[in-house]
Coordinates of C-alpha atoms in Angstrom, one line a residue:
M1 CA 0.0 0.0 0.0
L2 CA 1.3 3.5 -0.9
P3 CA 2.7 5.5 2.1
T4 CA 0.6 8.2 3.5
L5 CA 1.8 11.8 3.8
G6 CA 2.0 11.4 7.6
E7 CA 4.2 8.3 7.1
V8 CA 6.4 10.2 4.7
L9 CA 6.8 13.1 7.2
G10 CA 8.1 10.5 9.7
L11 CA 11.1 9.5 7.6
D12 CA 14.4 10.4 9.0
V13 CA 15.5 12.3 5.9
I14 CA 12.5 14.6 6.1
R15 CA 12.5 15.0 9.9
R16 CA 16.0 16.5 9.5
G17 CA 14.4 19.3 7.6
S18 CA 12.1 20.1 10.6
P19 CA 8.9 20.1 8.6
Q20 CA 5.9 22.1 9.8
V21 CA 2.4 21.6 8.5
L22 CA 1.0 25.1 8.0
A23 CA -2.3 24.2 6.3
G24 CA -4.4 21.1 5.4
Q25 CA -3.7 19.1 8.6
G26 CA -6.5 16.8 7.5
G27 CA -4.6 15.7 4.4
L28 CA -1.9 13.7 6.3
A29 CA -3.8 10.5 5.5
A30 CA -3.5 11.1 1.8
R31 CA -1.4 8.6 -0.2
V32 CA 1.8 9.7 -1.8
R33 CA 2.1 8.3 -5.3
W34 CA 5.3 10.1 -6.3
V35 CA 7.7 12.9 -5.3
H36 CA 8.2 15.7 -7.9
V37 CA 10.6 18.6 -7.7
L38 CA 9.2 21.7 -9.5
E39 CA 10.6 25.2 -9.7
L40 CA 7.9 26.6 -11.9
A41 CA 5.0 29.0 -11.2
D42 CA 2.6 27.2 -13.6
A43 CA 3.4 23.5 -12.8
A44 CA -0.2 22.2 -12.3
H45 CA -0.6 21.1 -15.9
L46 CA 2.4 18.8 -15.5
L47 CA 0.9 16.8 -12.6
Q48 CA -1.5 13.8 -12.4
G49 CA -2.4 13.8 -8.7
G50 CA -1.0 12.1 -5.7
E51 CA 2.4 13.9 -5.9
L52 CA 4.4 15.4 -3.1
V53 CA 5.7 18.6 -4.7
L54 CA 9.0 19.9 -3.5
T55 CA 10.2 23.5 -4.2
T56 CA 12.5 26.2 -2.9
G57 CA 10.0 28.9 -4.1
I58 CA 12.6 30.7 -6.2
A59 CA 10.2 30.8 -9.2
L60 CA 7.1 31.7 -7.3
P61 CA 5.5 35.1 -8.0
A62 CA 5.5 37.9 -5.4
D63 CA 2.0 39.0 -6.2
P64 CA -0.4 37.6 -3.5
V65 CA -3.1 37.0 -6.2
L66 CA -0.8 34.9 -8.3
L67 CA 0.4 33.0 -5.2
A68 CA -3.1 32.2 -4.3
R69 CA -3.8 30.9 -7.9
Y70 CA -0.7 28.8 -7.7
A71 CA -1.9 27.1 -4.5
T72 CA -5.4 26.6 -5.9
D73 CA -4.1 25.1 -9.1
L74 CA -2.1 22.5 -7.2
A75 CA -5.1 21.6 -5.1
T76 CA -7.2 21.2 -8.2
A77 CA -4.5 18.9 -9.7
G78 CA -4.9 16.7 -6.6
V79 CA -1.4 16.7 -5.3
S80 CA -0.8 15.2 -1.9
A81 CA 1.1 18.2 -0.5
L82 CA 3.3 21.2 -1.4
A83 CA 6.6 21.3 0.6
V84 CA 8.6 24.6 0.5
E85 CA 12.2 24.8 1.8
L86 CA 12.9 28.1 3.6
G87 CA 16.1 29.9 3.2
R88 CA 16.4 30.7 -0.4
R89 CA 13.3 32.7 -1.5
Y90 CA 11.5 32.8 1.8
V91 CA 13.4 33.4 5.1
G92 CA 11.8 32.5 8.4
E93 CA 8.2 32.0 7.1
L94 CA 6.1 31.6 4.0
P95 CA 3.9 34.4 2.6
A96 CA 0.6 34.7 4.4
A97 CA -1.2 34.8 1.1
L98 CA 0.1 31.4 0.2
V99 CA -0.8 29.9 3.6
R100 CA -4.4 31.4 3.4
A101 CA -4.9 30.1 -0.2
A102 CA -3.6 26.6 0.8
A103 CA -6.0 26.5 3.8
G104 CA -8.9 27.7 1.7
S105 CA -8.4 25.2 -1.2
G106 CA -7.6 22.2 1.1
L107 CA -4.0 22.0 0.0
T108 CA -1.6 20.6 2.6
L109 CA 1.2 23.1 2.9
I110 CA 4.5 22.1 4.5
A111 CA 7.5 24.3 5.3
F112 CA 11.1 22.9 5.8
A113 CA 12.8 25.1 8.5
R114 CA 16.1 23.6 7.6
E115 CA 17.8 22.8 4.4
V116 CA 17.4 19.2 3.2
P117 CA 18.7 17.7 0.0
F118 CA 15.6 17.1 -2.2
V119 CA 17.4 14.1 -3.9
E120 CA 17.6 12.3 -0.6
I121 CA 13.9 12.9 0.0
T122 CA 13.0 11.7 -3.5
E123 CA 15.2 8.6 -3.1
A124 CA 13.8 7.6 0.3
V125 CA 10.1 8.1 -0.6
H126 CA 10.4 6.5 -4.0
A127 CA 12.0 3.5 -2.3
R128 CA 9.0 3.2 0.0
I129 CA 6.6 3.5 -3.0
I130 CA 8.4 0.9 -5.0
D131 CA 8.5 -1.5 -2.0
A132 CA 4.7 -0.9 -1.6
Q133 CA 4.1 -1.6 -5.3
L134 CA 6.2 -4.8 -5.1
E135 CA 4.3 -5.9 -2.0
E136 CA 1.0 -5.3 -3.9
L137 CA 2.4 -7.4 -6.8
R138 CA 3.3 -10.2 -4.5
A139 CA -0.1 -10.0 -2.9
S140 CA -1.8 -10.0 -6.3
E141 CA 0.3 -13.1 -7.3
R142 CA -0.8 -14.8 -4.1
L143 CA -4.4 -14.0 -4.8
H144 CA -4.0 -15.3 -8.3
E145 CA -2.6 -18.6 -7.0
V146 CA -5.2 -19.2 -4.3
F147 CA -8.3 -18.4 -6.5
T148 CA -6.9 -20.3 -9.5
E149 CA -6.5 -23.3 -7.2
L150 CA -10.0 -22.9 -5.9
S151 CA -11.3 -22.8 -9.5
V152 CA -9.4 -25.9 -10.5
V153 CA -10.6 -28.0 -7.6
G154 CA -14.2 -26.8 -8.0
A155 CA -14.4 -25.3 -4.5
S156 CA -17.9 -24.5 -3.1
P157 CA -19.0 -20.9 -2.7
D158 CA -18.7 -21.4 1.1
E159 CA -15.0 -22.4 0.7
I160 CA -14.3 -19.5 -1.7
V161 CA -15.8 -17.0 0.7
R162 CA -13.9 -18.6 3.6
Q163 CA -10.6 -18.3 1.7
A164 CA -11.3 -14.7 0.7
A165 CA -12.0 -13.8 4.3
M166 CA -8.8 -15.4 5.5
L167 CA -6.8 -13.5 2.9
A168 CA -8.4 -10.2 3.7
G169 CA -8.5 -10.7 7.5
R170 CA -12.0 -9.3 7.5
P171 CA -15.6 -10.6 7.0
V172 CA -16.8 -11.6 3.6
I173 CA -20.4 -12.1 2.6
L174 CA -22.0 -13.6 -0.6
A175 CA -25.6 -12.6 -1.2
D176 CA -28.0 -13.1 -4.0
L177 CA -30.1 -10.4 -5.8
S178 CA -32.8 -10.9 -3.2
H179 CA -30.3 -9.9 -0.5
R180 CA -30.3 -13.3 1.0
V181 CA -27.0 -14.5 2.5
L182 CA -25.7 -17.5 0.5
A183 CA -22.4 -17.8 2.3
C184 CA -20.7 -15.8 5.1
E185 CA -17.3 -16.0 6.9
A186 CA -17.4 -13.7 9.9
G187 CA -13.8 -14.3 11.0
S188 CA -13.4 -12.6 14.4
A189 CA -16.5 -10.5 14.0
D190 CA -19.8 -11.3 15.7
P191 CA -22.0 -13.2 13.1
A192 CA -25.2 -12.0 14.8
R193 CA -24.2 -8.4 14.6
L194 CA -22.7 -8.8 11.1
L195 CA -26.0 -10.3 9.7
A196 CA -28.5 -8.4 11.8
G197 CA -31.0 -6.7 9.4
F198 CA -28.8 -7.7 6.5
A199 CA -31.4 -7.5 3.8
R200 CA -32.5 -4.0 4.8
R201 CA -28.9 -2.7 5.0
S202 CA -28.0 -4.4 1.7
R203 CA -30.9 -2.8 -0.2
A204 CA -29.7 0.6 1.1
V205 CA -26.3 0.0 -0.6
G206 CA -26.8 0.6 -4.3
P207 CA -25.0 -1.2 -7.1
G208 CA -21.8 0.2 -8.6
G209 CA -21.8 2.3 -11.7
Q210 CA -21.4 0.9 -15.2
A211 CA -17.9 2.2 -15.5
R212 CA -16.7 0.9 -12.2
R213 CA -18.7 -2.2 -11.0
T214 CA -16.7 -2.5 -7.8
A215 CA -17.6 0.2 -5.3
H216 CA -17.0 1.2 -1.7
D217 CA -19.9 2.5 0.5
E218 CA -18.3 4.6 3.2
A219 CA -21.4 4.6 5.5
S220 CA -21.5 0.8 5.8
G221 CA -17.8 0.2 5.2
W222 CA -18.7 -2.3 2.4
L223 CA -16.5 -2.9 -0.5
Y224 CA -18.7 -4.8 -3.0
T225 CA -18.7 -6.1 -6.5
P226 CA -21.3 -8.0 -8.5
V227 CA -21.0 -11.8 -9.3
G228 CA -22.1 -13.1 -12.7
A229 CA -21.1 -14.1 -16.1
R230 CA -22.3 -13.7 -19.7
G231 CA -23.7 -10.3 -18.8
E232 CA -26.1 -11.6 -16.2
D233 CA -25.4 -10.9 -12.5
W234 CA -26.8 -13.2 -9.8
G235 CA -25.3 -11.8 -6.6
R236 CA -22.6 -9.8 -5.1
V237 CA -19.6 -10.3 -2.8
I238 CA -19.1 -7.9 0.1
L239 CA -15.9 -7.2 2.0
V240 CA -16.7 -5.6 5.3
C241 CA -13.9 -3.0 5.8
D242 CA -12.9 -1.1 8.9
G243 CA -11.4 1.8 6.8
P244 CA -10.7 2.8 3.2
P245 CA -10.1 -0.3 1.1
S246 CA -6.7 -0.8 -0.5
A247 CA -6.0 -1.7 -4.1
T248 CA -5.3 -5.3 -2.9
D249 CA -8.7 -5.4 -1.3
T250 CA -10.3 -4.5 -4.6
V251 CA -8.3 -7.2 -6.5
L252 CA -9.2 -9.7 -3.8
I253 CA -12.9 -9.1 -4.0
E254 CA -13.0 -9.1 -7.8
R255 CA -11.0 -12.3 -8.0
A256 CA -13.4 -13.9 -5.5
A257 CA -16.3 -12.8 -7.6
T258 CA -14.7 -14.2 -10.8
T259 CA -14.0 -17.5 -9.1
L260 CA -17.6 -17.7 -7.8
A261 CA -19.0 -16.9 -11.3
L262 CA -16.8 -19.5 -12.9
G263 CA -17.7 -22.1 -10.3
R264 CA -21.4 -21.6 -11.1
L265 CA -20.8 -22.0 -14.8
L266 CA -19.0 -25.3 -14.2
A267 CA -21.6 -26.6 -11.7
R268 CA -24.6 -26.7 -13.9
H269 CA -25.3 -30.3 -12.9
Q270 CA -24.5 -29.8 -9.2
E271 CA -26.4 -28.2 -6.4
S272 CA -27.8 -24.7 -6.8
L273 CA -26.3 -22.0 -4.6
D274 CA -29.4 -22.0 -2.5
R275 CA -29.2 -25.7 -1.9
Q276 CA -25.5 -25.4 -1.0
A277 CA -26.1 -22.6 1.4
H278 CA -29.0 -24.5 3.0
R279 CA -27.1 -27.7 3.2
T280 CA -24.2 -26.0 4.9
L281 CA -26.5 -24.5 7.6
I282 CA -28.4 -27.8 8.1
T283 CA -25.2 -29.7 8.4
G284 CA -23.9 -27.2 10.9
I285 CA -27.1 -27.5 13.0
I286 CA -26.9 -31.3 13.0
N287 CA -23.1 -31.4 13.7
Q288 CA -23.4 -28.6 16.2
A289 CA -20.9 -26.5 14.2
H290 CA -22.3 -23.3 15.6
A291 CA -21.0 -22.7 19.2
D292 CA -24.0 -20.5 19.9
P293 CA -27.4 -21.5 18.6
A294 CA -28.1 -17.8 18.1
E295 CA -25.6 -17.8 15.2
A296 CA -27.5 -20.5 13.5
A297 CA -30.7 -18.5 14.0
V298 CA -29.1 -15.4 12.5
R299 CA -27.9 -17.4 9.5
A300 CA -31.4 -18.9 9.0
R301 CA -33.0 -15.5 9.1
A302 CA -30.4 -14.2 6.6
L303 CA -31.6 -17.0 4.2
G304 CA -35.2 -15.8 4.6
V305 CA -36.3 -18.4 7.1
P306 CA -37.8 -17.0 10.4
V307 CA -37.1 -19.1 13.5
D308 CA -38.4 -17.0 16.4
G309 CA -41.8 -17.9 17.8
R310 CA -42.3 -20.6 15.1
Q311 CA -43.0 -24.3 14.9
L312 CA -39.7 -25.7 13.6
I313 CA -40.1 -29.2 12.1
A314 CA -37.2 -31.4 10.7
V315 CA -38.0 -33.6 7.7
V316 CA -35.7 -36.3 6.3
L317 CA -36.5 -37.8 2.8
K318 CA -34.8 -41.1 2.2
L319 CA -34.5 -42.7 -1.2
G320 CA -35.0 -46.4 -1.8
D321 CA -32.1 -48.8 -2.5
R322 CA -32.0 -48.5 -6.3
D323 CA -29.0 -48.7 -8.7
P324 CA -28.1 -45.9 -11.0
G325 CA -30.7 -47.3 -13.5
G326 CA -33.4 -46.8 -10.9
R327 CA -33.8 -50.5 -10.1
R328 CA -33.6 -52.3 -6.8
P329 CA -31.3 -55.4 -6.7
G330 CA -32.9 -58.2 -8.7
E331 CA -35.4 -56.0 -10.6
P332 CA -35.4 -56.1 -14.4
A333 CA -34.1 -53.3 -16.5
G334 CA -36.6 -50.5 -17.1
S335 CA -38.5 -51.1 -13.8
G336 CA -37.5 -47.8 -12.3
S337 CA -40.3 -45.3 -12.2
G338 CA -40.7 -41.5 -12.0
R339 CA -38.1 -38.7 -12.1
L340 CA -36.1 -40.4 -9.4
G341 CA -35.9 -43.7 -11.3
M342 CA -34.6 -42.4 -14.6
L343 CA -32.0 -44.5 -16.3
G344 CA -28.4 -43.5 -15.7
L345 CA -29.3 -41.1 -12.8
S346 CA -26.5 -41.4 -10.1
A347 CA -27.4 -41.6 -6.4
H348 CA -26.0 -38.1 -5.8
A349 CA -28.0 -36.7 -8.7
R350 CA -31.2 -38.4 -7.4
V351 CA -30.9 -37.0 -4.0
L352 CA -30.2 -33.5 -5.5
D353 CA -33.4 -33.9 -7.4
V354 CA -35.2 -34.8 -4.2
A355 CA -33.9 -31.6 -2.6
D356 CA -34.9 -29.5 -5.5
I357 CA -38.4 -31.1 -5.6
T358 CA -38.8 -30.5 -1.9
A359 CA -37.7 -26.9 -2.1
A360 CA -40.1 -26.3 -5.0
A361 CA -43.0 -27.9 -3.0
C362 CA -42.2 -25.7 0.0
R363 CA -42.3 -22.6 -2.2
A364 CA -45.6 -23.8 -3.7
E365 CA -47.1 -24.3 -0.2
R366 CA -45.6 -21.0 1.0
I367 CA -43.6 -22.7 3.7
P368 CA -40.3 -20.9 4.7
S369 CA -37.7 -23.7 4.8
L370 CA -34.1 -24.8 4.7
V371 CA -33.7 -27.6 2.2
G372 CA -30.4 -29.5 1.4
T373 CA -28.8 -32.9 0.8
L374 CA -27.6 -34.9 3.8
D375 CA -25.8 -37.7 2.0
D376 CA -26.2 -39.7 -1.2
A377 CA -29.5 -41.2 0.0
R378 CA -31.1 -38.5 2.1
A379 CA -32.2 -35.0 1.8
G380 CA -33.3 -32.8 4.8
A381 CA -35.6 -29.9 5.4
M382 CA -36.3 -27.6 8.3
L383 CA -39.9 -26.2 8.0
S384 CA -40.8 -23.0 9.7
L385 CA -44.5 -22.9 10.4
S386 CA -46.6 -20.3 12.2
P387 CA -47.6 -21.0 15.8
R388 CA -51.2 -21.5 14.7
A389 CA -50.6 -23.8 11.7
D390 CA -52.0 -27.4 11.7
S391 CA -48.7 -29.2 11.2
D392 CA -50.3 -32.5 10.2
R393 CA -52.4 -30.8 7.5
V394 CA -49.4 -28.9 6.3
L395 CA -47.2 -32.0 6.2
N396 CA -49.9 -34.0 4.3
Q397 CA -50.2 -31.3 1.7
L398 CA -46.4 -30.9 1.3
A399 CA -45.9 -34.7 1.1
T400 CA -48.6 -35.0 -1.5
R401 CA -47.0 -32.3 -3.6
I402 CA -43.5 -33.9 -3.3
F403 CA -44.8 -37.3 -4.5
E404 CA -46.7 -35.6 -7.4
R405 CA -43.6 -33.7 -8.5
A406 CA -41.3 -36.7 -8.1
G407 CA -43.7 -39.0 -9.9
T408 CA -42.5 -41.6 -7.4
P409 CA -44.8 -43.8 -5.2
P410 CA -44.4 -43.7 -1.4
D411 CA -42.6 -47.1 -1.5
E412 CA -39.6 -45.6 -3.3
L413 CA -39.3 -42.4 -1.2
V414 CA -39.8 -42.3 2.6
I415 CA -40.5 -39.1 4.5
G416 CA -39.6 -39.1 8.2
V417 CA -40.7 -36.2 10.4
G418 CA -39.2 -35.2 13.7
A419 CA -40.8 -33.7 16.8
T420 CA -41.7 -30.0 16.6
A421 CA -39.0 -27.7 18.0
G422 CA -39.8 -24.4 19.6
S423 CA -36.4 -22.9 19.0
I424 CA -33.3 -23.4 16.8
R425 CA -31.6 -25.0 19.8
D426 CA -33.9 -28.1 19.6
V427 CA -33.9 -28.5 15.8
R428 CA -30.9 -30.8 16.0
R429 CA -32.9 -33.3 18.1
S430 CA -35.7 -33.1 15.6
F431 CA -33.4 -33.8 12.7
L432 CA -31.9 -36.9 14.5
E433 CA -35.4 -38.2 15.2
A434 CA -36.5 -37.6 11.7
S435 CA -33.5 -39.4 10.3
Q436 CA -34.1 -42.4 12.6
V437 CA -37.8 -42.5 11.7
A438 CA -37.0 -42.4 8.0
D439 CA -34.5 -45.3 8.4
A440 CA -37.0 -47.4 10.4
A441 CA -39.9 -46.6 8.0
A442 CA -37.7 -47.6 5.1
E443 CA -37.3 -51.0 6.7
R444 CA -41.1 -51.3 7.0
R445 CA -41.5 -50.3 3.4
D446 CA -39.2 -53.1 2.1
G447 CA -42.0 -55.6 2.8
R448 CA -41.6 -56.5 6.5
G449 CA -45.0 -55.8 7.8
A450 CA -45.6 -52.7 5.8
G451 CA -49.0 -53.6 4.3
S452 CA -50.2 -52.5 0.9
R453 CA -49.1 -49.4 -0.9
E454 CA -52.5 -47.9 -0.2
D455 CA -52.1 -48.4 3.5
R456 CA -48.8 -46.6 3.7
P457 CA -48.8 -43.1 5.1
L458 CA -47.3 -40.2 3.1
F459 CA -45.0 -39.4 6.0
Y460 CA -44.0 -41.1 9.2
R461 CA -43.6 -39.8 12.8
L462 CA -42.1 -41.8 15.6
P463 CA -45.5 -43.0 17.0
D464 CA -46.4 -44.4 13.5
L465 CA -43.6 -47.0 13.6
G466 CA -44.9 -49.1 16.6
L467 CA -42.7 -51.9 18.0
R468 CA -40.7 -52.4 14.8
G469 CA -39.8 -48.7 14.8
L470 CA -38.7 -48.8 18.4
V471 CA -36.5 -51.9 17.8
H472 CA -35.0 -50.2 14.8
L473 CA -34.1 -47.1 16.8
L474 CA -32.4 -49.3 19.4
R475 CA -30.6 -51.6 17.0
D476 CA -27.2 -50.5 17.9
D477 CA -27.7 -50.9 21.7
P478 CA -25.5 -53.7 23.0
R479 CA -28.3 -54.7 25.4
L480 CA -30.7 -55.4 22.5
Q481 CA -28.0 -57.3 20.7
T482 CA -27.3 -59.4 23.8
F483 CA -31.1 -60.0 24.0
V484 CA -31.1 -61.3 20.4
E485 CA -28.3 -63.7 21.1
R486 CA -29.9 -65.0 24.3
E487 CA -33.3 -65.6 22.6
L488 CA -32.1 -66.9 19.2
G489 CA -28.4 -67.7 19.5
A490 CA -28.9 -71.5 19.6
L491 CA -31.2 -71.3 16.5
L492 CA -28.8 -69.0 14.6
A493 CA -26.0 -71.6 15.2
C494 CA -28.1 -74.0 13.1
E495 CA -28.6 -71.6 10.2
P496 CA -28.6 -71.0 7.3
D497 CA -29.2 -74.5 6.0
T498 CA -32.2 -75.5 8.2
G499 CA -34.7 -72.7 7.3
L500 CA -35.9 -72.8 10.9
L501 CA -35.9 -69.0 11.2
E502 CA -38.4 -68.8 8.3
V503 CA -40.6 -71.3 10.0
L504 CA -40.5 -69.5 13.3
A505 CA -41.2 -66.1 11.7
A506 CA -44.2 -67.5 9.8
Y507 CA -45.6 -69.1 13.0
L508 CA -45.2 -65.9 15.0
S509 CA -46.6 -63.7 12.2
A510 CA -49.7 -66.0 12.1
G511 CA -50.3 -65.3 15.8
G512 CA -49.5 -68.9 16.8
N513 CA -51.9 -70.4 14.2
K514 CA -50.0 -73.5 13.0
A515 CA -52.3 -74.3 10.2
A516 CA -52.3 -70.8 8.7
A517 CA -48.5 -70.6 9.2
A518 CA -47.9 -73.9 7.4
K519 CA -50.0 -72.8 4.5
R520 CA -48.1 -69.5 4.3
S521 CA -44.8 -71.4 4.3
H522 CA -45.9 -73.8 1.6
L523 CA -45.1 -76.8 3.8
A524 CA -47.2 -79.8 4.7
R525 CA -48.6 -79.6 8.2
P526 CA -46.7 -82.6 9.5
T527 CA -43.4 -81.2 8.2
F528 CA -44.2 -77.7 9.6
Y529 CA -45.2 -79.2 13.0
E530 CA -42.0 -81.3 13.1
R531 CA -39.9 -78.2 12.5
L532 CA -41.7 -76.3 15.3
G533 CA -40.9 -79.1 17.6
R534 CA -37.2 -78.9 16.6
I535 CA -37.3 -75.2 17.3
E536 CA -38.7 -75.7 20.8
R537 CA -36.0 -78.3 21.6
I538 CA -33.2 -76.1 20.3
L539 CA -34.3 -73.0 22.1
G540 CA -35.6 -74.8 25.2
T541 CA -38.9 -72.9 25.1
D542 CA -42.6 -73.6 24.9
L543 CA -44.1 -71.9 21.8
S544 CA -47.6 -72.3 23.2
S545 CA -46.7 -69.6 25.8
A546 CA -47.8 -66.1 24.7
E547 CA -44.9 -64.5 26.6
S548 CA -42.4 -66.8 24.9
R549 CA -43.9 -66.0 21.4
T550 CA -43.7 -62.2 22.2
S551 CA -40.1 -62.4 23.3
L552 CA -39.1 -64.4 20.2
H553 CA -41.0 -62.0 18.0
V554 CA -39.2 -59.0 19.4
A555 CA -35.9 -60.8 19.0
L556 CA -36.7 -61.5 15.3
L557 CA -37.6 -57.9 14.7
A558 CA -34.3 -56.9 16.3
L559 CA -32.4 -59.4 14.2
E560 CA -33.9 -57.9 11.0
A561 CA -32.9 -54.5 12.2
V562 CA -29.2 -55.4 12.7
R563 CA -28.8 -57.8 9.8
P564 CA -28.1 -56.5 6.2
P565 CA -31.2 -56.8 4.1
Q566 CA -29.9 -59.7 2.0
A567 CA -29.1 -61.6 5.2
S568 CA -32.6 -61.4 6.5
K569 CA -35.1 -63.9 5.2
T570 CA -38.1 -62.9 7.1

């Protein structure tokens, strides 16, 4: 950064001249672009602005009117300051007319009380200027390397903004044209204060002019530049400054904008910026990335989703186990259905499609929401409902619209809903519950006691899952696993060749009706009865006991929950 006039006056070579600022004290913060020695009375036309003009005054006119014009012309030319050495033309002090004219025109006027070689001043200041220019070149090269690397690796907008903030050492915000915050890196600043009333403040800061698209708003301290390509802007990057921005700041913010624009052009088949911003916030809530829940609330509000005094409901949408052709294992080619079963659609692309469909459904139902992908099989949404809204009615309408848009039956997409949260602090718990419910409901959907398609609800809550859902939620509990081994261990040791587990499952599913169970198993009654007898002897239990049957039924449900799908034959 170019040295200020105040910094130049602090150099040893200038201090030896005992400089005194006679006018324009407020100009000491001005940047000195060059040092120029001029012994002419009409020198203004030779200058370009930003110069420190040195003179002995020997060529200056004696007429006060001409002296005043000389000072006014230099001020108009935009020089940093005029420094006059006393002793040759002026002894003791400068003419009062010159001092008054400098003060009136805003020109910084300096008098050297002692003789000082101008060449030494020129050499010292130019060395500082060249060093500053070299430093700016190095900084520019560093910015070029960082943003080029970000472009090559396809960095997300969140990562680009984070790197820009680290390089600048100040907060950086990416917002869309609706003044919603898509990405924000607050650094050491308070995120709540940084984003409070962002949309209102952003609208108050107008766009840059056509000639200079990057602009600095002194009132807000924002240095901002539009983001877009092919003549179409879709947002802007904001660097929050604590003082006048430097040339390096301008280069940084413009390189960040270019990298963001290029990334969007290269990411046509990836998540939209909205989805990425929402996913980042949802993931942060689930992983407790925000040390203070208030920060998550501020970020949600900045994305246009109110969280105060609202019903906050987490929803997890889980896709079925289909291959990239839209088929489950063992299904023939072409059996995939709907948008989510299109041939050649990867798992990641399918879940992105689910997120986009869900976001569109929320917009159609006028539900403020955060919607993003969670992994390659699940998308998540945080719905923000008014305190008086009927959540079940809203969820039914939303789920209906999602299935209509997806063209997918409920047995290929499961929607799990968590408990209603009264604040952002409790949304994580709602997401975890919704995720567990979706997993358990997916197990039911795969044919294990799920009933017909018509019987299946559009979405599931924890109470909808019954005993099977509870067992699924507890499947990783060592105590449940120990229970399974205690109840079925002896029988499992005889598997898989005997098929006794299938016989036991059929018998328990028939409620202890041997004849119905035998028919369902396609076995003759004597054969079926003989195998039940073997099961009783192996397990050392009496299957006529209702309590024994209940215990074994729970153990079988738990076994299904912990075994991979292909390993479970029930």
